[in-house]
Tab-separated table of C-alpha atoms and ligand atoms in Angstrom:
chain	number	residue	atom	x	y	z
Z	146	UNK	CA	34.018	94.619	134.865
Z	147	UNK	CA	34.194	90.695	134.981
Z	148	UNK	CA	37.460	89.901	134.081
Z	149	UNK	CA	36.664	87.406	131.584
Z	150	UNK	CA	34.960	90.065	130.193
Z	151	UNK	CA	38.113	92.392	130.229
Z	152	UNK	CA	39.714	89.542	128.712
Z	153	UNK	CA	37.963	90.085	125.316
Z	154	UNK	CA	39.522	93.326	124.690
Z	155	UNK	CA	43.016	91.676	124.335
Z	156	UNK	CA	44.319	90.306	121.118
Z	157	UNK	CA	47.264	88.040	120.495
Z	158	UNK	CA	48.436	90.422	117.457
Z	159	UNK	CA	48.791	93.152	120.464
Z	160	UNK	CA	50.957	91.553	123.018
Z	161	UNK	CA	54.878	91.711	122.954
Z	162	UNK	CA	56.722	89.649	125.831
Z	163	UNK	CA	60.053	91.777	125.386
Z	164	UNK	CA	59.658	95.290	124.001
Z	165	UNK	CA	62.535	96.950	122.508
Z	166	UNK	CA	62.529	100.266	123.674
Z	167	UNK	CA	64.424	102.175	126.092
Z	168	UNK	CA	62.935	105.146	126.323
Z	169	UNK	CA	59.154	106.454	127.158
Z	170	UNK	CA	58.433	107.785	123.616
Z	171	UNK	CA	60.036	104.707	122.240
Z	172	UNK	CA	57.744	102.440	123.905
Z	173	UNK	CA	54.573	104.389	123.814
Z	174	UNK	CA	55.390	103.946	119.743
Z	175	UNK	CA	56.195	100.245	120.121
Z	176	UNK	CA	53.114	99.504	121.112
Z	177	UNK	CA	50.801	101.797	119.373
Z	178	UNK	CA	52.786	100.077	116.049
Z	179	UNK	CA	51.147	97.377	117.253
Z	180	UNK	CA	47.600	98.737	116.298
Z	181	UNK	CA	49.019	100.187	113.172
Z	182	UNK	CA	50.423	97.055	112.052
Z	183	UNK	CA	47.519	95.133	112.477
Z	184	UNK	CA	45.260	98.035	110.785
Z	185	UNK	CA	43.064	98.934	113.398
Z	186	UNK	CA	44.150	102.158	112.837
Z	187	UNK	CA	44.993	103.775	109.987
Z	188	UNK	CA	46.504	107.316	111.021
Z	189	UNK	CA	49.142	106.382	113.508
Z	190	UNK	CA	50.193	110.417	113.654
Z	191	UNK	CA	46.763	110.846	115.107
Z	192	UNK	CA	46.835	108.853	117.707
Z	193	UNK	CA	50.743	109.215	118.628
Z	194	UNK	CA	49.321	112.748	119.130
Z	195	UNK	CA	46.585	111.854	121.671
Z	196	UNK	CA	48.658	109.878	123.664
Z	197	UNK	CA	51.460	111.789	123.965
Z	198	UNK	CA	48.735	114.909	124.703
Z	199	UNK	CA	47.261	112.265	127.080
Z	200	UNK	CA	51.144	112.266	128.348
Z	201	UNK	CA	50.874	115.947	129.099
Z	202	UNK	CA	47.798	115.978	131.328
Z	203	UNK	CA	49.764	113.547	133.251
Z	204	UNK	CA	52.016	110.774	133.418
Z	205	UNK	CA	49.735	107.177	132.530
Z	206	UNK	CA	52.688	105.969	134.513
Z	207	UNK	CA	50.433	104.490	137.894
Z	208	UNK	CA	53.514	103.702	140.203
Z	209	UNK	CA	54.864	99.826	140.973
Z	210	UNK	CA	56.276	99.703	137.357
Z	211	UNK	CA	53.182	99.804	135.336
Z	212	UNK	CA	51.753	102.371	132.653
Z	213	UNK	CA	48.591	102.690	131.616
Z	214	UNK	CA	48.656	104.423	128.802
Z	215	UNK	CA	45.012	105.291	127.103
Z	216	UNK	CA	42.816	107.721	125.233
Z	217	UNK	CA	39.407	107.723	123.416
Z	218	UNK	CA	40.402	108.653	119.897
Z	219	UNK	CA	38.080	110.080	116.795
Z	220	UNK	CA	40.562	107.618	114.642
Z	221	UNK	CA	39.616	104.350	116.200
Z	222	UNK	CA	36.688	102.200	116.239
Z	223	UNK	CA	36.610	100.063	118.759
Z	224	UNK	CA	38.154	99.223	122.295
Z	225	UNK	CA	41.219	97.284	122.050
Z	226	UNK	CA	44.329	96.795	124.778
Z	227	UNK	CA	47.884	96.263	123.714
Z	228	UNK	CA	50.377	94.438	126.516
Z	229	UNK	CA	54.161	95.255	126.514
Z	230	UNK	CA	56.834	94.526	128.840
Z	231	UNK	CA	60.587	94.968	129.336
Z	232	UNK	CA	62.844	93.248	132.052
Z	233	UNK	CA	65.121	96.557	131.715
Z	234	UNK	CA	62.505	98.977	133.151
Z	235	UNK	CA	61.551	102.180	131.722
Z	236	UNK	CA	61.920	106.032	133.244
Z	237	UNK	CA	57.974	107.183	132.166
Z	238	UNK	CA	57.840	109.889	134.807
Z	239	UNK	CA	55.684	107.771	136.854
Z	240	UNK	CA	53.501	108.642	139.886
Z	241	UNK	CA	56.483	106.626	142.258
Z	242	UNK	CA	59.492	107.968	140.000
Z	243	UNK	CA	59.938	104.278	139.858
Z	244	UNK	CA	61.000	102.785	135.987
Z	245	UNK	CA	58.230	101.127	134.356
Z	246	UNK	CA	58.183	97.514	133.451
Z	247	UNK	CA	53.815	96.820	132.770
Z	248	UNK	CA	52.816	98.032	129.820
Z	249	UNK	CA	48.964	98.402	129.000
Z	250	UNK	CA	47.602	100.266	126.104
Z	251	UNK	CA	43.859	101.283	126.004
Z	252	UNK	CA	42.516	102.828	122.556
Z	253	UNK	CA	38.882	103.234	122.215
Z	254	UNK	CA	36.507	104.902	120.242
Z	255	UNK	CA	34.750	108.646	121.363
Z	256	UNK	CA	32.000	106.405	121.719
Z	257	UNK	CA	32.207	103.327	122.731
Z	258	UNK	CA	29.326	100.620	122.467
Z	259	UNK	CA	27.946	99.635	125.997
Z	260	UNK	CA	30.486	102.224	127.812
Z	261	UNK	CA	33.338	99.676	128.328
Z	262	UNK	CA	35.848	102.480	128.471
Z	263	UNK	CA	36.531	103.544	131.991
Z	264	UNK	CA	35.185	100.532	133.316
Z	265	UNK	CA	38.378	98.485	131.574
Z	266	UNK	CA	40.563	101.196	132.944
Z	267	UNK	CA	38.619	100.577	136.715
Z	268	UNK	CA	39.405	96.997	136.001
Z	269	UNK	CA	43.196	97.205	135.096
Z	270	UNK	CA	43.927	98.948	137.801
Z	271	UNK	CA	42.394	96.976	140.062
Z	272	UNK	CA	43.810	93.801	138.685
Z	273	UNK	CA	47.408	95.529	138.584
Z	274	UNK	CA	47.155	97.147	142.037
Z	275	UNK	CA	47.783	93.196	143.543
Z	276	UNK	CA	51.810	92.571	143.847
Z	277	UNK	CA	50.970	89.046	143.130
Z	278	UNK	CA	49.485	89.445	139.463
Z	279	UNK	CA	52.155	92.202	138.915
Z	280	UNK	CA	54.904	89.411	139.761
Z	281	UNK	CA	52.737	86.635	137.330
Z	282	UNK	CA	53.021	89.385	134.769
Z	283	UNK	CA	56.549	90.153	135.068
Z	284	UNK	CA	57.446	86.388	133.817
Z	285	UNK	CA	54.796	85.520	131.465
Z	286	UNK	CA	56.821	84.222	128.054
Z	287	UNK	CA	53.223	83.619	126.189
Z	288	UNK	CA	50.160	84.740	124.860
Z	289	UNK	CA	48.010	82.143	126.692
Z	290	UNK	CA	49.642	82.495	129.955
Z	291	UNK	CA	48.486	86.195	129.598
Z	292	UNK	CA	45.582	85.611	129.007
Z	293	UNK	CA	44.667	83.354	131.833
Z	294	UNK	CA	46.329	85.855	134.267
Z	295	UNK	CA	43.972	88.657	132.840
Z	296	UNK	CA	41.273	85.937	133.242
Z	297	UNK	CA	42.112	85.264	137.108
Z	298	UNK	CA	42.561	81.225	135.937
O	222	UNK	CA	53.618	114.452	111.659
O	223	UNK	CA	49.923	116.304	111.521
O	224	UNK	CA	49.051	118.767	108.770
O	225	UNK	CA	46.227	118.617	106.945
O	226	UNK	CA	43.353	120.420	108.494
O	227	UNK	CA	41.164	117.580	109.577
O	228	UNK	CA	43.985	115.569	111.108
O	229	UNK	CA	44.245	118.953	112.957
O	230	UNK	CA	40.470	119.054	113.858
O	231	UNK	CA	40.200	114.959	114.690
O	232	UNK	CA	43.250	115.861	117.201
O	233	UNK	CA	41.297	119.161	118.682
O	234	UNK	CA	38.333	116.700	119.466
O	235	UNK	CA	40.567	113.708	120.661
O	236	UNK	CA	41.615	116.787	123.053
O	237	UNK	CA	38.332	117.543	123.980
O	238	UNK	CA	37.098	113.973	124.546
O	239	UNK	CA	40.104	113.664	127.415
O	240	UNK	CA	39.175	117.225	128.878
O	241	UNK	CA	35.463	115.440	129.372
O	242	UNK	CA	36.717	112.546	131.371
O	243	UNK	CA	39.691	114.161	133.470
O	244	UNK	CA	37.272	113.514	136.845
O	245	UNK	CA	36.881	110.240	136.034
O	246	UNK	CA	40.518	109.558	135.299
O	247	UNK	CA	41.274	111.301	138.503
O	248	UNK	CA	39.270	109.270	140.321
O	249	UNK	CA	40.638	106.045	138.626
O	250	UNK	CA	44.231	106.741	140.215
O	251	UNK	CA	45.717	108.363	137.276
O	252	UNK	CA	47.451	111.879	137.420
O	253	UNK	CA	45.798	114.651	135.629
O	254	UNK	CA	48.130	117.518	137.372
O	255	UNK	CA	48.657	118.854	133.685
O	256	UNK	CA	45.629	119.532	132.739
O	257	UNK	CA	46.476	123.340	132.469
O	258	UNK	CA	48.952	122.540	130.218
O	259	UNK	CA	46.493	120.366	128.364
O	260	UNK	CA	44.345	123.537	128.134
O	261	UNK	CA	46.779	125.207	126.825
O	262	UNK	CA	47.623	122.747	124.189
O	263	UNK	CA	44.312	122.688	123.051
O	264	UNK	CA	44.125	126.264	122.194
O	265	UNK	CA	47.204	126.303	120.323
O	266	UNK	CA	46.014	123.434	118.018
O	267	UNK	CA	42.846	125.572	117.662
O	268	UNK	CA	44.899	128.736	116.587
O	269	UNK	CA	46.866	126.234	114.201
O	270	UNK	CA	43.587	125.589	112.197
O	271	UNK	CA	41.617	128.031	110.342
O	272	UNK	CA	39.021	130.218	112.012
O	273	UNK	CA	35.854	128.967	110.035
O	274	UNK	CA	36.645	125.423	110.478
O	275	UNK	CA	37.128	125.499	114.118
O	276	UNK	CA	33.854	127.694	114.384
O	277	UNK	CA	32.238	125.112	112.466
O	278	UNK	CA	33.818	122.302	115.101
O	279	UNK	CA	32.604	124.459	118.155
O	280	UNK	CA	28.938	125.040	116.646
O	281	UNK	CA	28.366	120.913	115.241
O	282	UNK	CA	29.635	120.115	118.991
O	283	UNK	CA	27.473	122.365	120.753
O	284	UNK	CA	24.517	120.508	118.798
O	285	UNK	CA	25.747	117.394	118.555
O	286	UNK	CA	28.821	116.866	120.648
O	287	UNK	CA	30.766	115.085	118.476
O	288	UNK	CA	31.281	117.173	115.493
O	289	UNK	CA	33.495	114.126	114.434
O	290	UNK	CA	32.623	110.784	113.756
O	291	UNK	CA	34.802	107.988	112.101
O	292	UNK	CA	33.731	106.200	108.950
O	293	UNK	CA	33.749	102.519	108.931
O	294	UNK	CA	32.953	100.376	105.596
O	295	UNK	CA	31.270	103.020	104.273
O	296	UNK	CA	28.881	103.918	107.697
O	297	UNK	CA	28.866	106.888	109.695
O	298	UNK	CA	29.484	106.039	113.281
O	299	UNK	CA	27.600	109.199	114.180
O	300	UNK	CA	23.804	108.246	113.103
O	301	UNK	CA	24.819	104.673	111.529
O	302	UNK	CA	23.600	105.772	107.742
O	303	UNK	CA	25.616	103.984	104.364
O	304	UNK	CA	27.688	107.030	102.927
O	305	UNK	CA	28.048	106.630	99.198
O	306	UNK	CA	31.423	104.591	98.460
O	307	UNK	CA	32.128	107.360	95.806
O	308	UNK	CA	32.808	109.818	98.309
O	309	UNK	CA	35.040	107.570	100.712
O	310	UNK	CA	37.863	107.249	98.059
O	311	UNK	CA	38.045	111.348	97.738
O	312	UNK	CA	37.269	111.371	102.232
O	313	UNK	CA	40.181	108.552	102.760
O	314	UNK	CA	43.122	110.993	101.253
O	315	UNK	CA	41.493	113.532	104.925
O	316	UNK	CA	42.219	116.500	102.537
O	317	UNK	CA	38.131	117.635	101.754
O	318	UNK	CA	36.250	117.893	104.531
O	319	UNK	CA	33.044	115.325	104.051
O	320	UNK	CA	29.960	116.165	106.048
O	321	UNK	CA	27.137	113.398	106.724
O	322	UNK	CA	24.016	114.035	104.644
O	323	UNK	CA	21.847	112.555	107.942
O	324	UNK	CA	23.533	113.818	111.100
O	325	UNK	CA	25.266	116.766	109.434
O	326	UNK	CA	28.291	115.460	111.020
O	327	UNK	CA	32.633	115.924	109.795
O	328	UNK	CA	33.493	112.528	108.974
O	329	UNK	CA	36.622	110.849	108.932
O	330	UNK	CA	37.468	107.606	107.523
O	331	UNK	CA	38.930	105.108	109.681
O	332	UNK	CA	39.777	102.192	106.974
V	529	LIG	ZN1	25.795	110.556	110.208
C-alpha cells in the first residue's frame, strides 16, 4: 500500500504524543479509549477482549520497540489506526524482549471494503522496519509531523 | 466485562476471524506461537454460551461465514438492506438477539 494511502487511515482524534501508561494492559487500554472516546466504537469490552485474545496468540510486540497491536472486530466498522508513544518504554513481551516505545493500533471491520486490512499491517511494518523512521517517530511532538512521516514527506 | 450472550457470540466470531488470518499474520512478521492457546480460548467462550445459540453461530457461518454482521444507521453490513429503526432501539441494549429479514444474519448494532 502507497503510503499516502496508509496515511488516510490515521486520525488526529487517535494520536497521543506521550501515553500515560506503564504497563502493557494499561496502554493497550489507552489507546483503544481512544476509539471509544471518539465513538467509533461503542462496546469497548468487546474489543478489549479481541485484543487482549489477539495478545494470547502472540505478542503484537514486533521487536525494536514497536507494537502492533490489531484485530478485525464484529464491533467496528471501518479501518482506523491509533498512534501512541512513551519515552519510558514499555515491557509488552515483545519478539526482542526489548520495552516498547511505537505504538500502532489497527481496528477494522470482519470485512473490510477493498481488503485494506493486511495490506496496512504489510505497510506498517515495512515503514517501521527502517531505524531511520523509527528514530523520526520517537521525537515527533505533533499531529502533522506524524503525518508527513507516515506520508514519507 | 462481557456477559450478555451476544457480546459472548460477537467475541466467539472476533475469535474466529483471527484463527482465519493466523498465516497471513505469520507471514507479516508477527508471532502467532499461541495459537493453541487461542484454540483453547475459543472453546471455552463457546462452552460459556448456550448450546442452541452457538449451534445456531456454527450453522449461519457454515452458510454464510459471518453469522455476525454489525448494524450501522440502521443497515445491515451483511447484505446492505435498511432494518426497521423500531427494532434498533430494542437490538442497541445486545440483550435480544435480532436476525436480518434478507441475509438471515445475527446483527449487532455498532452505533
Ligand atoms: Zn442482512
Amino acid at each position: 500500500m502507497h503510503r499516502t494511502e496508509l496515511a488516510k487511515f490515521f486520525k488526529e482524534n487517535l494520536f497521543i504524543a506521550n501515553l500515560k501508561a506503564r504497563r502493557k494492559d494499561a496502554a493497550i487500554a489507552e489507546l483503544l479509549d481512544l476509539f471509544v472516546a471518539e465513538k467509533y466504537i461503542r462496546n469497548r469490552d468487546i474489543v478489549l477482549e479481541m485484543l487482549h485474545q489477539r495478545e494470547t496468540l502472540g505478542s503484537t510486540g514486533i521487536g525494536k520497540g514497536v507494537a502492533i497491536p490489531h484485530g478485525r472486530t464484529t464491533a467496528a466498522s471501518e479501518v482506523l489506526i491509533a498512534f501512541g508513544k512513551t519515552e519510558t518504554g514499555i515491557e509488552f513481551d515483545a519478539i526482542d524482549d526489548k520495552p516498547v516505545h511505537l505504538f500502532f493500533m489497527v481496528i477494522a471491520p470482519p470485512n473490510d471494503e477493498g481488503n485494506v486490512y493486511l495490506p496496512i499491517l504489510g505497510s506498517l511494518v515495512t515503514i517501521l522496519n527502517e531505524k531511520s523512521n523509527r528514530d523520526r517517530l520517537l521525537k515527533v511532538e505533533n499531529y502533522a509531523d506524524f503525518i508527513a512521516l507516515v506520508k514519507g514527506e | 466485562m462481557i456477559k450478555k450472550d451476544l457480546e459472548l457470540l460477537v467475541s466467539l466470531q472476533d475469535i474466529d476471524l483471527m484463527a482465519e488470518e493466523v498465516g497471513e499474520m505469520e507471514k507479516l512478521g508477527f508471532s502467532v506461537s499461541g495459537y493453541g492457546e487461542l484454540k483453547k480460548a475459543r472453546e471455552e467462550l463457546a462452552a460459556s454460551i448456550s448450546k442452541p445459540l452457538v449451534f445456531r453461530y456454527e450453522r449461519l457461518r457454515a452458510k454464510l461465514k459471518r453469522a455476525i454482521v454489525p448494524v450501522k444507521n440502521d443497515i445491515c453490513l451483511g447484505c446492505f438492506l435498511r432494518q426497521p429503526t423500531s427494532i434498533g432501539v430494542k437490538g442497541r441494549e445486545d440483550e435480544e438477539i435480532f436476525t436480518c429479514e434478507n441475509c438471515g444474519r445475527m446483527l449487532y448494532w455498532l452505533d
